[in-house]
PDB file of C-alpha atoms in Angstrom:
ATOM      1  CA  UNK A  19     -27.599  -6.253 -13.376  1.00 36.00           C
ATOM      2  CA  UNK A  20     -24.131  -5.376 -11.732  1.00 36.00           C
ATOM      3  CA  UNK A  21     -25.377  -7.229  -8.214  1.00 35.00           C
ATOM      4  CA  UNK A  22     -27.025 -10.586 -10.407  1.00 37.00           C
ATOM      5  CA  UNK A  23     -23.596 -10.441 -12.312  1.00 31.00           C
ATOM      6  CA  UNK A  24     -21.282 -10.822  -9.422  1.00 35.00           C
ATOM      7  CA  UNK A  25     -22.597 -13.330  -7.716  1.00 30.00           C
ATOM      8  CA  UNK A  26     -23.372 -15.642 -10.847  1.00 30.00           C
ATOM      9  CA  UNK A  27     -19.501 -14.844 -11.022  1.00 29.00           C
ATOM     10  CA  UNK A  28     -19.193 -16.198  -7.370  1.00 32.00           C
ATOM     11  CA  UNK A  29     -21.695 -19.722  -7.791  1.00 29.00           C
ATOM     12  CA  UNK A  30     -19.305 -19.977 -10.595  1.00 28.00           C
ATOM     13  CA  UNK A  31     -15.803 -20.504  -8.749  1.00 32.00           C
ATOM     14  CA  UNK A  32     -16.702 -22.166  -6.211  1.00 33.00           C
ATOM     15  CA  UNK A  33     -19.364 -24.832  -7.654  1.00 31.00           C
ATOM     16  CA  UNK A  34     -21.093 -24.623  -4.445  1.00 33.00           C
ATOM     17  CA  UNK A  35     -23.197 -28.326  -3.624  1.00 32.00           C
ATOM     18  CA  UNK A  36     -23.574 -28.045   0.655  1.00 33.00           C
ATOM     19  CA  UNK A  37     -23.369 -31.984   0.337  1.00 37.00           C
ATOM     20  CA  UNK A  38     -20.272 -31.915  -0.479  1.00 41.00           C
ATOM     21  CA  UNK A  39     -17.456 -31.307   2.739  1.00 52.00           C
ATOM     22  CA  UNK A  40     -15.124 -29.413   0.987  1.00 60.00           C
ATOM     23  CA  UNK A  41     -13.881 -26.190   1.772  1.00 77.00           C
ATOM     24  CA  UNK A  42     -13.646 -23.690  -0.802  1.00 88.00           C
ATOM     25  CA  UNK A  43     -11.689 -21.027  -0.848  1.00 92.00           C
ATOM     26  CA  UNK A  44     -12.098 -17.528  -2.145  1.00 95.00           C
ATOM     27  CA  UNK A  45      -9.352 -14.446  -2.013  1.00 96.00           C
ATOM     28  CA  UNK A  46     -10.937 -10.865  -1.694  1.00 97.00           C
ATOM     29  CA  UNK A  47     -10.128  -7.681  -1.473  1.00 97.00           C
ATOM     30  CA  UNK A  48      -9.626  -5.400   1.466  1.00 97.00           C
ATOM     31  CA  UNK A  49     -12.090  -2.561   1.473  1.00 97.00           C
ATOM     32  CA  UNK A  50     -14.823  -4.725  -0.663  1.00 97.00           C
ATOM     33  CA  UNK A  51     -17.390  -6.939  -1.052  1.00 97.00           C
ATOM     34  CA  UNK A  52     -17.198 -11.058  -1.164  1.00 97.00           C
ATOM     35  CA  UNK A  53     -20.128 -13.621  -0.758  1.00 97.00           C
ATOM     36  CA  UNK A  54     -19.707 -16.949   0.617  1.00 97.00           C
ATOM     37  CA  UNK A  55     -21.487 -19.477  -0.833  1.00 95.00           C
ATOM     38  CA  UNK A  56     -24.385 -22.565   0.266  1.00 95.00           C
ATOM     39  CA  UNK A  57     -27.434 -23.770  -0.798  1.00 93.00           C
ATOM     40  CA  UNK A  58     -29.564 -26.471  -0.186  1.00 92.00           C
ATOM     41  CA  UNK A  59     -32.807 -27.901  -1.909  1.00 89.00           C
ATOM     42  CA  UNK A  60     -35.992 -26.683  -1.790  1.00 88.00           C
ATOM     43  CA  UNK A  61     -38.905 -29.174  -1.127  1.00 78.00           C
ATOM     44  CA  UNK A  62     -41.491 -26.295   0.137  1.00 75.00           C
ATOM     45  CA  UNK A  63     -42.021 -22.950  -0.252  1.00 69.00           C
ATOM     46  CA  UNK A  64     -44.120 -22.922   2.516  1.00 68.00           C
ATOM     47  CA  UNK A  65     -41.962 -24.009   4.200  1.00 75.00           C
ATOM     48  CA  UNK A  66     -39.917 -21.427   4.853  1.00 84.00           C
ATOM     49  CA  UNK A  67     -40.988 -20.338   7.799  1.00 83.00           C
ATOM     50  CA  UNK A  68     -38.970 -23.861   9.788  1.00 86.00           C
ATOM     51  CA  UNK A  69     -36.013 -22.923   7.795  1.00 91.00           C
ATOM     52  CA  UNK A  70     -33.052 -22.452  10.056  1.00 94.00           C
ATOM     53  CA  UNK A  71     -29.156 -20.580   8.856  1.00 96.00           C
ATOM     54  CA  UNK A  72     -26.378 -20.321  10.808  1.00 96.00           C
ATOM     55  CA  UNK A  73     -23.228 -18.265   9.590  1.00 97.00           C
ATOM     56  CA  UNK A  74     -20.162 -18.736  12.287  1.00 95.00           C
ATOM     57  CA  UNK A  75     -16.830 -18.825  12.352  1.00 94.00           C
ATOM     58  CA  UNK A  76     -15.050 -22.760  11.635  1.00 88.00           C
ATOM     59  CA  UNK A  77     -14.748 -24.333  15.064  1.00 84.00           C
ATOM     60  CA  UNK A  78     -15.438 -20.971  16.831  1.00 83.00           C
ATOM     61  CA  UNK A  79     -17.878 -19.933  18.474  1.00 82.00           C
ATOM     62  CA  UNK A  80     -18.712 -16.270  17.515  1.00 88.00           C
ATOM     63  CA  UNK A  81     -22.166 -15.965  15.271  1.00 95.00           C
ATOM     64  CA  UNK A  82     -21.914 -14.254  11.891  1.00 97.00           C
ATOM     65  CA  UNK A  83     -25.264 -14.425  11.009  1.00 97.00           C
ATOM     66  CA  UNK A  84     -28.614 -15.857  12.047  1.00 97.00           C
ATOM     67  CA  UNK A  85     -32.117 -16.749   9.977  1.00 96.00           C
ATOM     68  CA  UNK A  86     -34.925 -18.576  11.467  1.00 93.00           C
ATOM     69  CA  UNK A  87     -38.143 -17.569  11.776  1.00 90.00           C
ATOM     70  CA  UNK A  88     -38.534 -15.699   8.477  1.00 90.00           C
ATOM     71  CA  UNK A  89     -36.653 -13.170   9.587  1.00 93.00           C
ATOM     72  CA  UNK A  90     -32.850 -12.092  10.082  1.00 95.00           C
ATOM     73  CA  UNK A  91     -32.002 -12.430  13.901  1.00 94.00           C
ATOM     74  CA  UNK A  92     -28.796 -10.603  15.425  1.00 94.00           C
ATOM     75  CA  UNK A  93     -28.834 -10.818  18.707  1.00 94.00           C
ATOM     76  CA  UNK A  94     -26.248 -13.138  19.038  1.00 93.00           C
ATOM     77  CA  UNK A  95     -23.965 -11.858  16.343  1.00 96.00           C
ATOM     78  CA  UNK A  96     -20.325 -11.456  16.914  1.00 96.00           C
ATOM     79  CA  UNK A  97     -19.608  -7.315  16.914  1.00 96.00           C
ATOM     80  CA  UNK A  98     -16.798  -7.166  14.515  1.00 95.00           C
ATOM     81  CA  UNK A  99     -19.620  -8.576  11.499  1.00 97.00           C
ATOM     82  CA  UNK A 100     -22.212  -5.906  13.291  1.00 96.00           C
ATOM     83  CA  UNK A 101     -23.783  -4.188   9.980  1.00 96.00           C
ATOM     84  CA  UNK A 102     -21.415  -6.483   7.356  1.00 98.00           C
ATOM     85  CA  UNK A 103     -23.397  -8.591   7.118  1.00 98.00           C
ATOM     86  CA  UNK A 104     -27.051  -9.984   4.674  1.00 97.00           C
ATOM     87  CA  UNK A 105     -27.996 -12.295   2.965  1.00 97.00           C
ATOM     88  CA  UNK A 106     -30.094 -13.011  -0.065  1.00 97.00           C
ATOM     89  CA  UNK A 107     -33.673 -12.890   1.728  1.00 94.00           C
ATOM     90  CA  UNK A 108     -35.484 -12.860  -2.086  1.00 93.00           C
ATOM     91  CA  UNK A 109     -33.046 -15.536  -3.353  1.00 94.00           C
ATOM     92  CA  UNK A 110     -34.150 -18.261  -0.329  1.00 93.00           C
ATOM     93  CA  UNK A 111     -36.702 -19.682  -2.148  1.00 92.00           C
ATOM     94  CA  UNK A 112     -34.520 -21.168  -4.401  1.00 92.00           C
ATOM     95  CA  UNK A 113     -31.939 -22.862  -1.777  1.00 93.00           C
ATOM     96  CA  UNK A 114     -29.805 -19.659  -2.158  1.00 95.00           C
ATOM     97  CA  UNK A 115     -28.555 -19.601   1.682  1.00 96.00           C
ATOM     98  CA  UNK A 116     -25.011 -17.109   0.177  1.00 97.00           C
ATOM     99  CA  UNK A 117     -24.216 -14.558   2.816  1.00 97.00           C
ATOM    100  CA  UNK A 118     -22.661 -11.443   1.546  1.00 98.00           C
ATOM    101  CA  UNK A 119     -19.955 -10.461   3.984  1.00 98.00           C
ATOM    102  CA  UNK A 120     -18.833  -6.341   3.381  1.00 97.00           C
ATOM    103  CA  UNK A 121     -16.085  -3.807   4.030  1.00 97.00           C
ATOM    104  CA  UNK A 122     -14.020  -6.390   4.066  1.00 98.00           C
ATOM    105  CA  UNK A 123     -10.651  -6.363   6.790  1.00 96.00           C
ATOM    106  CA  UNK A 124      -7.886  -8.579   7.231  1.00 96.00           C
ATOM    107  CA  UNK A 125      -9.261  -9.490  10.153  1.00 95.00           C
ATOM    108  CA  UNK A 126     -11.856 -12.046   8.275  1.00 96.00           C
ATOM    109  CA  UNK A 127      -9.111 -13.927   6.641  1.00 96.00           C
ATOM    110  CA  UNK A 128     -10.293 -17.272   7.608  1.00 95.00           C
ATOM    111  CA  UNK A 129     -12.903 -20.450   7.491  1.00 96.00           C
ATOM    112  CA  UNK A 130     -16.484 -19.509   7.491  1.00 96.00           C
ATOM    113  CA  UNK A 131     -19.063 -22.703   7.971  1.00 95.00           C
ATOM    114  CA  UNK A 132     -22.934 -22.441   7.151  1.00 95.00           C
ATOM    115  CA  UNK A 133     -25.353 -24.655   8.628  1.00 94.00           C
ATOM    116  CA  UNK A 134     -27.956 -25.275   8.272  1.00 94.00           C
ATOM    117  CA  UNK A 135     -32.069 -26.928   9.778  1.00 91.00           C
ATOM    118  CA  UNK A 136     -34.090 -27.873   7.077  1.00 88.00           C
ATOM    119  CA  UNK A 137     -35.709 -30.403   5.494  1.00 83.00           C
ATOM    120  CA  UNK A 138     -34.338 -32.625   3.946  1.00 79.00           C
ATOM    121  CA  UNK A 139     -31.109 -31.364   6.087  1.00 83.00           C
ATOM    122  CA  UNK A 140     -27.570 -31.076   4.273  1.00 84.00           C
ATOM    123  CA  UNK A 141     -24.876 -31.521   5.454  1.00 85.00           C
ATOM    124  CA  UNK A 142     -22.847 -28.352   6.669  1.00 86.00           C
ATOM    125  CA  UNK A 143     -20.426 -26.583   4.269  1.00 90.00           C
ATOM    126  CA  UNK A 144     -16.884 -24.216   4.572  1.00 94.00           C
ATOM    127  CA  UNK A 145     -15.480 -21.373   3.205  1.00 96.00           C
ATOM    128  CA  UNK A 146     -12.368 -20.175   3.509  1.00 96.00           C
ATOM    129  CA  UNK A 147     -12.043 -16.627   2.565  1.00 97.00           C
ATOM    130  CA  UNK A 148      -8.368 -15.062   2.333  1.00 97.00           C
ATOM    131  CA  UNK A 149      -8.483 -10.863   2.194  1.00 97.00           C
ATOM    132  CA  UNK A 150      -5.193  -9.843   0.562  1.00 98.00           C
ATOM    133  CA  UNK A 151      -4.855  -6.224  -1.010  1.00 98.00           C
ATOM    134  CA  UNK A 152      -2.613  -4.764  -3.726  1.00 97.00           C
ATOM    135  CA  UNK A 153      -0.265  -2.525  -3.439  1.00 98.00           C
ATOM    136  CA  UNK A 154      -0.080   0.963  -3.187  1.00 96.00           C
ATOM    137  CA  UNK A 155       2.252   2.981  -6.020  1.00 96.00           C
ATOM    138  CA  UNK A 156       5.698   3.031  -4.289  1.00 96.00           C
ATOM    139  CA  UNK A 157       7.280   5.627  -3.375  1.00 95.00           C
ATOM    140  CA  UNK A 158      10.566   6.790  -4.478  1.00 93.00           C
ATOM    141  CA  UNK A 159      14.088   8.274  -2.203  1.00 94.00           C
ATOM    142  CA  UNK A 160      16.945   9.092  -3.854  1.00 90.00           C
ATOM    143  CA  UNK A 161      19.787   9.821  -1.374  1.00 90.00           C
ATOM    144  CA  UNK A 162      23.247  11.374  -3.565  1.00 84.00           C
ATOM    145  CA  UNK A 163      25.940  10.248  -1.323  1.00 82.00           C
ATOM    146  CA  UNK A 164      30.042  11.220  -1.874  1.00 80.00           C
ATOM    147  CA  UNK A 165      30.355   9.069  -3.800  1.00 80.00           C
ATOM    148  CA  UNK A 166      27.298   6.918  -4.453  1.00 84.00           C
ATOM    149  CA  UNK A 167      23.498   7.618  -5.450  1.00 87.00           C
ATOM    150  CA  UNK A 168      20.866   5.269  -3.385  1.00 92.00           C
ATOM    151  CA  UNK A 169      17.968   4.200  -4.870  1.00 93.00           C
ATOM    152  CA  UNK A 170      15.049   3.272  -2.473  1.00 96.00           C
ATOM    153  CA  UNK A 171      11.354   2.682  -3.313  1.00 96.00           C
ATOM    154  CA  UNK A 172       8.600   1.345   0.037  1.00 96.00           C
ATOM    155  CA  UNK A 173       5.009   0.611  -0.920  1.00 97.00           C
ATOM    156  CA  UNK A 174       1.525  -0.644   0.908  1.00 97.00           C
ATOM    157  CA  UNK A 175      -0.586  -3.321   0.558  1.00 98.00           C
ATOM    158  CA  UNK A 176      -1.099  -7.310   1.726  1.00 97.00           C
ATOM    159  CA  UNK A 177      -0.255  -9.717   1.951  1.00 96.00           C
ATOM    160  CA  UNK A 178       3.580  -9.582   1.858  1.00 96.00           C
ATOM    161  CA  UNK A 179       5.747  -9.365  -1.735  1.00 96.00           C
ATOM    162  CA  UNK A 180       8.649  -9.380  -2.837  1.00 95.00           C
ATOM    163  CA  UNK A 181      10.952  -6.748  -3.934  1.00 96.00           C
ATOM    164  CA  UNK A 182      13.952  -7.294  -6.990  1.00 95.00           C
ATOM    165  CA  UNK A 183      16.214  -4.156  -8.330  1.00 95.00           C
ATOM    166  CA  UNK A 184      17.646  -4.714 -11.973  1.00 94.00           C
ATOM    167  CA  UNK A 185      20.315  -3.104 -14.005  1.00 90.00           C
ATOM    168  CA  UNK A 186      18.604  -1.466 -16.933  1.00 86.00           C
ATOM    169  CA  UNK A 187      15.247  -3.400 -18.249  1.00 81.00           C
ATOM    170  CA  UNK A 188      17.309  -7.049 -18.750  1.00 83.00           C
ATOM    171  CA  UNK A 189      15.067  -8.471 -15.695  1.00 87.00           C
ATOM    172  CA  UNK A 190      16.453 -12.173 -15.782  1.00 86.00           C
ATOM    173  CA  UNK A 191      19.387 -11.283 -12.782  1.00 89.00           C
ATOM    174  CA  UNK A 192      18.407  -9.138  -9.892  1.00 91.00           C
ATOM    175  CA  UNK A 193      20.579  -6.547  -7.564  1.00 91.00           C
ATOM    176  CA  UNK A 194      22.097  -7.211  -4.446  1.00 91.00           C
ATOM    177  CA  UNK A 195      19.364  -5.232  -2.451  1.00 93.00           C
ATOM    178  CA  UNK A 196      18.857  -4.515   1.771  1.00 95.00           C
ATOM    179  CA  UNK A 197      14.984  -4.963   1.932  1.00 95.00           C
ATOM    180  CA  UNK A 198      13.142  -4.470   5.504  1.00 96.00           C
ATOM    181  CA  UNK A 199       8.970  -5.043   6.556  1.00 95.00           C
ATOM    182  CA  UNK A 200       6.848  -3.970   9.162  1.00 95.00           C
ATOM    183  CA  UNK A 201       2.785  -3.789  10.004  1.00 95.00           C
ATOM    184  CA  UNK A 202       1.206  -1.184  10.204  1.00 95.00           C
ATOM    185  CA  UNK A 203      -1.224  -0.902  12.963  1.00 93.00           C
ATOM    186  CA  UNK A 204      -4.026  -1.296  10.422  1.00 91.00           C
ATOM    187  CA  UNK A 205      -2.734  -4.018   9.600  1.00 95.00           C
ATOM    188  CA  UNK A 206      -0.833  -3.430   5.969  1.00 97.00           C
ATOM    189  CA  UNK A 207       2.334  -4.423   5.069  1.00 96.00           C
ATOM    190  CA  UNK A 208       4.974  -1.823   4.294  1.00 97.00           C
ATOM    191  CA  UNK A 209       7.894  -3.229   2.117  1.00 97.00           C
ATOM    192  CA  UNK A 210      10.951  -1.292   1.344  1.00 97.00           C
ATOM    193  CA  UNK A 211      14.046  -1.733  -0.644  1.00 97.00           C
ATOM    194  CA  UNK A 212      16.695   0.252  -0.509  1.00 96.00           C
ATOM    195  CA  UNK A 213      19.631  -0.314  -3.171  1.00 92.00           C
ATOM    196  CA  UNK A 214      23.526   1.954  -2.926  1.00 90.00           C
ATOM    197  CA  UNK A 215      25.071   2.531  -5.872  1.00 87.00           C
ATOM    198  CA  UNK A 216      28.394   3.960  -7.768  1.00 81.00           C
ATOM    199  CA  UNK A 217      27.638   6.135 -10.069  1.00 68.00           C
ATOM    200  CA  UNK A 218      30.392   5.509 -12.946  1.00 68.00           C
ATOM    201  CA  UNK A 219      28.840   5.398 -16.270  1.00 58.00           C
ATOM    202  CA  UNK A 220      27.919   8.387 -17.767  1.00 52.00           C
ATOM    203  CA  UNK A 221      23.874   6.995 -17.864  1.00 60.00           C
ATOM    204  CA  UNK A 222      22.472   4.459 -15.870  1.00 82.00           C
ATOM    205  CA  UNK A 223      18.852   2.785 -14.926  1.00 89.00           C
ATOM    206  CA  UNK A 224      17.633   0.609 -13.331  1.00 92.00           C
ATOM    207  CA  UNK A 225      14.509  -0.975 -12.467  1.00 94.00           C
ATOM    208  CA  UNK A 226      12.502  -2.279  -8.805  1.00 95.00           C
ATOM    209  CA  UNK A 227       9.299  -4.988  -9.201  1.00 96.00           C
ATOM    210  CA  UNK A 228       7.009  -5.480  -6.650  1.00 97.00           C
ATOM    211  CA  UNK A 229       5.730  -9.267  -7.179  1.00 97.00           C
ATOM    212  CA  UNK A 230       1.841  -9.532  -5.054  1.00 97.00           C
ATOM    213  CA  UNK A 231       1.512 -13.016  -6.283  1.00 95.00           C
ATOM    214  CA  UNK A 232      -1.289 -13.274  -3.384  1.00 94.00           C
ATOM    215  CA  UNK A 233      -3.350 -10.818  -6.530  1.00 95.00           C
ATOM    216  CA  UNK A 234      -0.823 -12.113  -9.326  1.00 95.00           C
ATOM    217  CA  UNK A 235      -0.309  -8.068  -8.824  1.00 97.00           C
ATOM    218  CA  UNK A 236       3.477  -6.888 -10.794  1.00 97.00           C
ATOM    219  CA  UNK A 237       4.474  -3.252 -10.061  1.00 96.00           C
ATOM    220  CA  UNK A 238       6.963  -2.547 -13.252  1.00 95.00           C
ATOM    221  CA  UNK A 239       9.419   1.857 -12.590  1.00 94.00           C
ATOM    222  CA  UNK A 240      12.561   2.091 -13.817  1.00 92.00           C
ATOM    223  CA  UNK A 241      14.727   5.323 -12.751  1.00 90.00           C
ATOM    224  CA  UNK A 242      17.579   6.597 -15.050  1.00 87.00           C
ATOM    225  CA  UNK A 243      20.192   8.291 -13.438  1.00 81.00           C
ATOM    226  CA  UNK A 244      22.867  10.641 -14.770  1.00 70.00           C
ATOM    227  CA  UNK A 245      26.540  10.676 -13.796  1.00 61.00           C
ATOM    228  CA  UNK A 246      27.477  11.465 -10.208  1.00 47.00           C
ATOM    229  CA  UNK A 247      28.791  14.983 -11.832  1.00 52.00           C
ATOM    230  CA  UNK A 248      25.401  15.978 -13.269  1.00 49.00           C
ATOM    231  CA  UNK A 249      23.764  14.891 -10.182  1.00 45.00           C
ATOM    232  CA  UNK A 250      25.310  16.614  -8.021  1.00 46.00           C
ATOM    233  CA  UNK A 251      26.278  19.253  -9.829  1.00 48.00           C
ATOM    234  CA  UNK A 252      30.094  19.301  -8.846  1.00 44.00           C
ATOM    235  CA  UNK A 253      31.892  22.944  -8.877  1.00 41.00           C
ATOM    236  CA  UNK A 254      34.757  23.418 -10.398  1.00 46.00           C
ATOM    237  CA  UNK A 255      36.648  26.697  -9.665  1.00 47.00           C
ATOM    238  CA  UNK A 256      37.013  29.023 -12.211  1.00 50.00           C
ATOM    239  CA  UNK A 257      39.995  30.040 -14.544  1.00 54.00           C
ATOM    240  CA  UNK A 258      40.162  33.119 -14.100  1.00 54.00           C
ATOM    241  CA  UNK A 259      42.291  34.098 -11.247  1.00 55.00           C
ATOM    242  CA  UNK A 260      44.305  37.072 -12.783  1.00 62.00           C
ATOM    243  CA  UNK A 261      40.919  38.918 -13.640  1.00 61.00           C
ATOM    244  CA  UNK A 262      39.338  38.089  -9.352  1.00 67.00           C
ATOM    245  CA  UNK A 263      42.834  39.268  -8.123  1.00 66.00           C
ATOM    246  CA  UNK A 264      42.480  42.303  -9.970  1.00 68.00           C
ATOM    247  CA  UNK A 265      38.816  43.701  -8.335  1.00 71.00           C
ATOM    248  CA  UNK A 266      40.523  42.278  -5.717  1.00 77.00           C
ATOM    249  CA  UNK A 267      44.233  44.847  -5.777  1.00 76.00           C
ATOM    250  CA  UNK A 268      41.987  47.473  -6.998  1.00 75.00           C
ATOM    251  CA  UNK A 269      39.635  47.777  -3.565  1.00 78.00           C
ATOM    252  CA  UNK A 270      42.334  47.431  -1.503  1.00 77.00           C
ATOM    253  CA  UNK A 271      43.897  50.482  -3.358  1.00 74.00           C
ATOM    254  CA  UNK A 272      39.649  52.531  -3.203  1.00 70.00           C
ATOM    255  CA  UNK A 273      40.027  51.828   0.502  1.00 79.00           C
ATOM    256  CA  UNK A 274      43.432  52.649   1.162  1.00 70.00           C
ATOM    257  CA  UNK A 275      42.835  56.490  -0.942  1.00 69.00           C
ATOM    258  CA  UNK A 276      39.991  56.816   1.135  1.00 72.00           C
ATOM    259  CA  UNK A 277      41.034  56.263   4.432  1.00 69.00           C
ATOM    260  CA  UNK A 278      44.488  58.242   3.510  1.00 73.00           C
ATOM    261  CA  UNK A 279      41.467  61.989   2.806  1.00 70.00           C
ATOM    262  CA  UNK A 280      39.617  60.875   6.193  1.00 66.00           C
ATOM    263  CA  UNK A 281      42.532  61.036   7.743  1.00 68.00           C
ATOM    264  CA  UNK A 282      44.445  64.053   5.850  1.00 67.00           C
ATOM    265  CA  UNK A 283      40.575  66.544   6.884  1.00 67.00           C
ATOM    266  CA  UNK A 284      41.198  64.718  10.192  1.00 64.00           C
ATOM    267  CA  UNK A 285      44.665  66.865  10.733  1.00 61.00           C
ATOM    268  CA  UNK A 286      44.452  69.983   9.034  1.00 66.00           C
ATOM    269  CA  UNK A 287      40.532  70.407  11.360  1.00 63.00           C
ATOM    270  CA  UNK A 288      42.956  70.102  14.725  1.00 62.00           C
ATOM    271  CA  UNK A 289      45.020  72.584  13.199  1.00 59.00           C
ATOM    272  CA  UNK A 290      42.742  75.122  12.511  1.00 59.00           C
ATOM    273  CA  UNK A 291      41.658  74.996  15.843  1.00 58.00           C
ATOM    274  CA  UNK A 292      45.098  75.047  17.903  1.00 60.00           C
ATOM    275  CA  UNK A 293      46.212  77.705  15.376  1.00 57.00           C
ATOM    276  CA  UNK A 294      42.349  79.758  17.149  1.00 54.00           C
TER     277      UNK A 294
END
């Protein structure tokens, strides 16, 4: 039932009809699967052994999936798609030539062409796939300086997201920040946003917002800070200097008495040795 639900939703979204050369667009999630819709008119179910289906990248020669002689023919399949493609074989008799592509990567983004050789022969259909990824829970780093505090949030996703900082819960005016991003080996974007503030108020709060428009994803996190003195634990010298001074003097006196006693004992021993 879950499979049937996904298939129906995608067909409703695409409004597929290969007679039309309109390119349909799908936003797909990294690591999941997508169904590329394609259909044809079945004239005679007994003639399906003459059906020829080819899925390939638009304006490219690399084969994504082939079907003919009544079965899948994957000898010439691009290795990039090996083990990740399948047709709905039980649906061919109903004119459904849709392709299921699993374990999506960012390299799967692009346009796909569905070519069918069958009577009546339909026009090729095109589907555009955009693979995106949700951003992870942001990693917060706080660096305390002498008179300021550096707040930094970092997160991973795709495509490049927008980062903003705000004072408190007021999201109408963004604050100045230093943003950077880079692409990791697996194709993900790492977005980092830093903001340095002077902690002068008794209590301060700042809100970090990360927006990924491709998935309509918004992550909002608020950081509450105490004043600088509370954060750093500023050391206040004790005000009981007289007591400390007295203890130091007493310790010196004890050391002096012990030294005198030791010297007197040594002197008497030397006198006794001289008498003997």
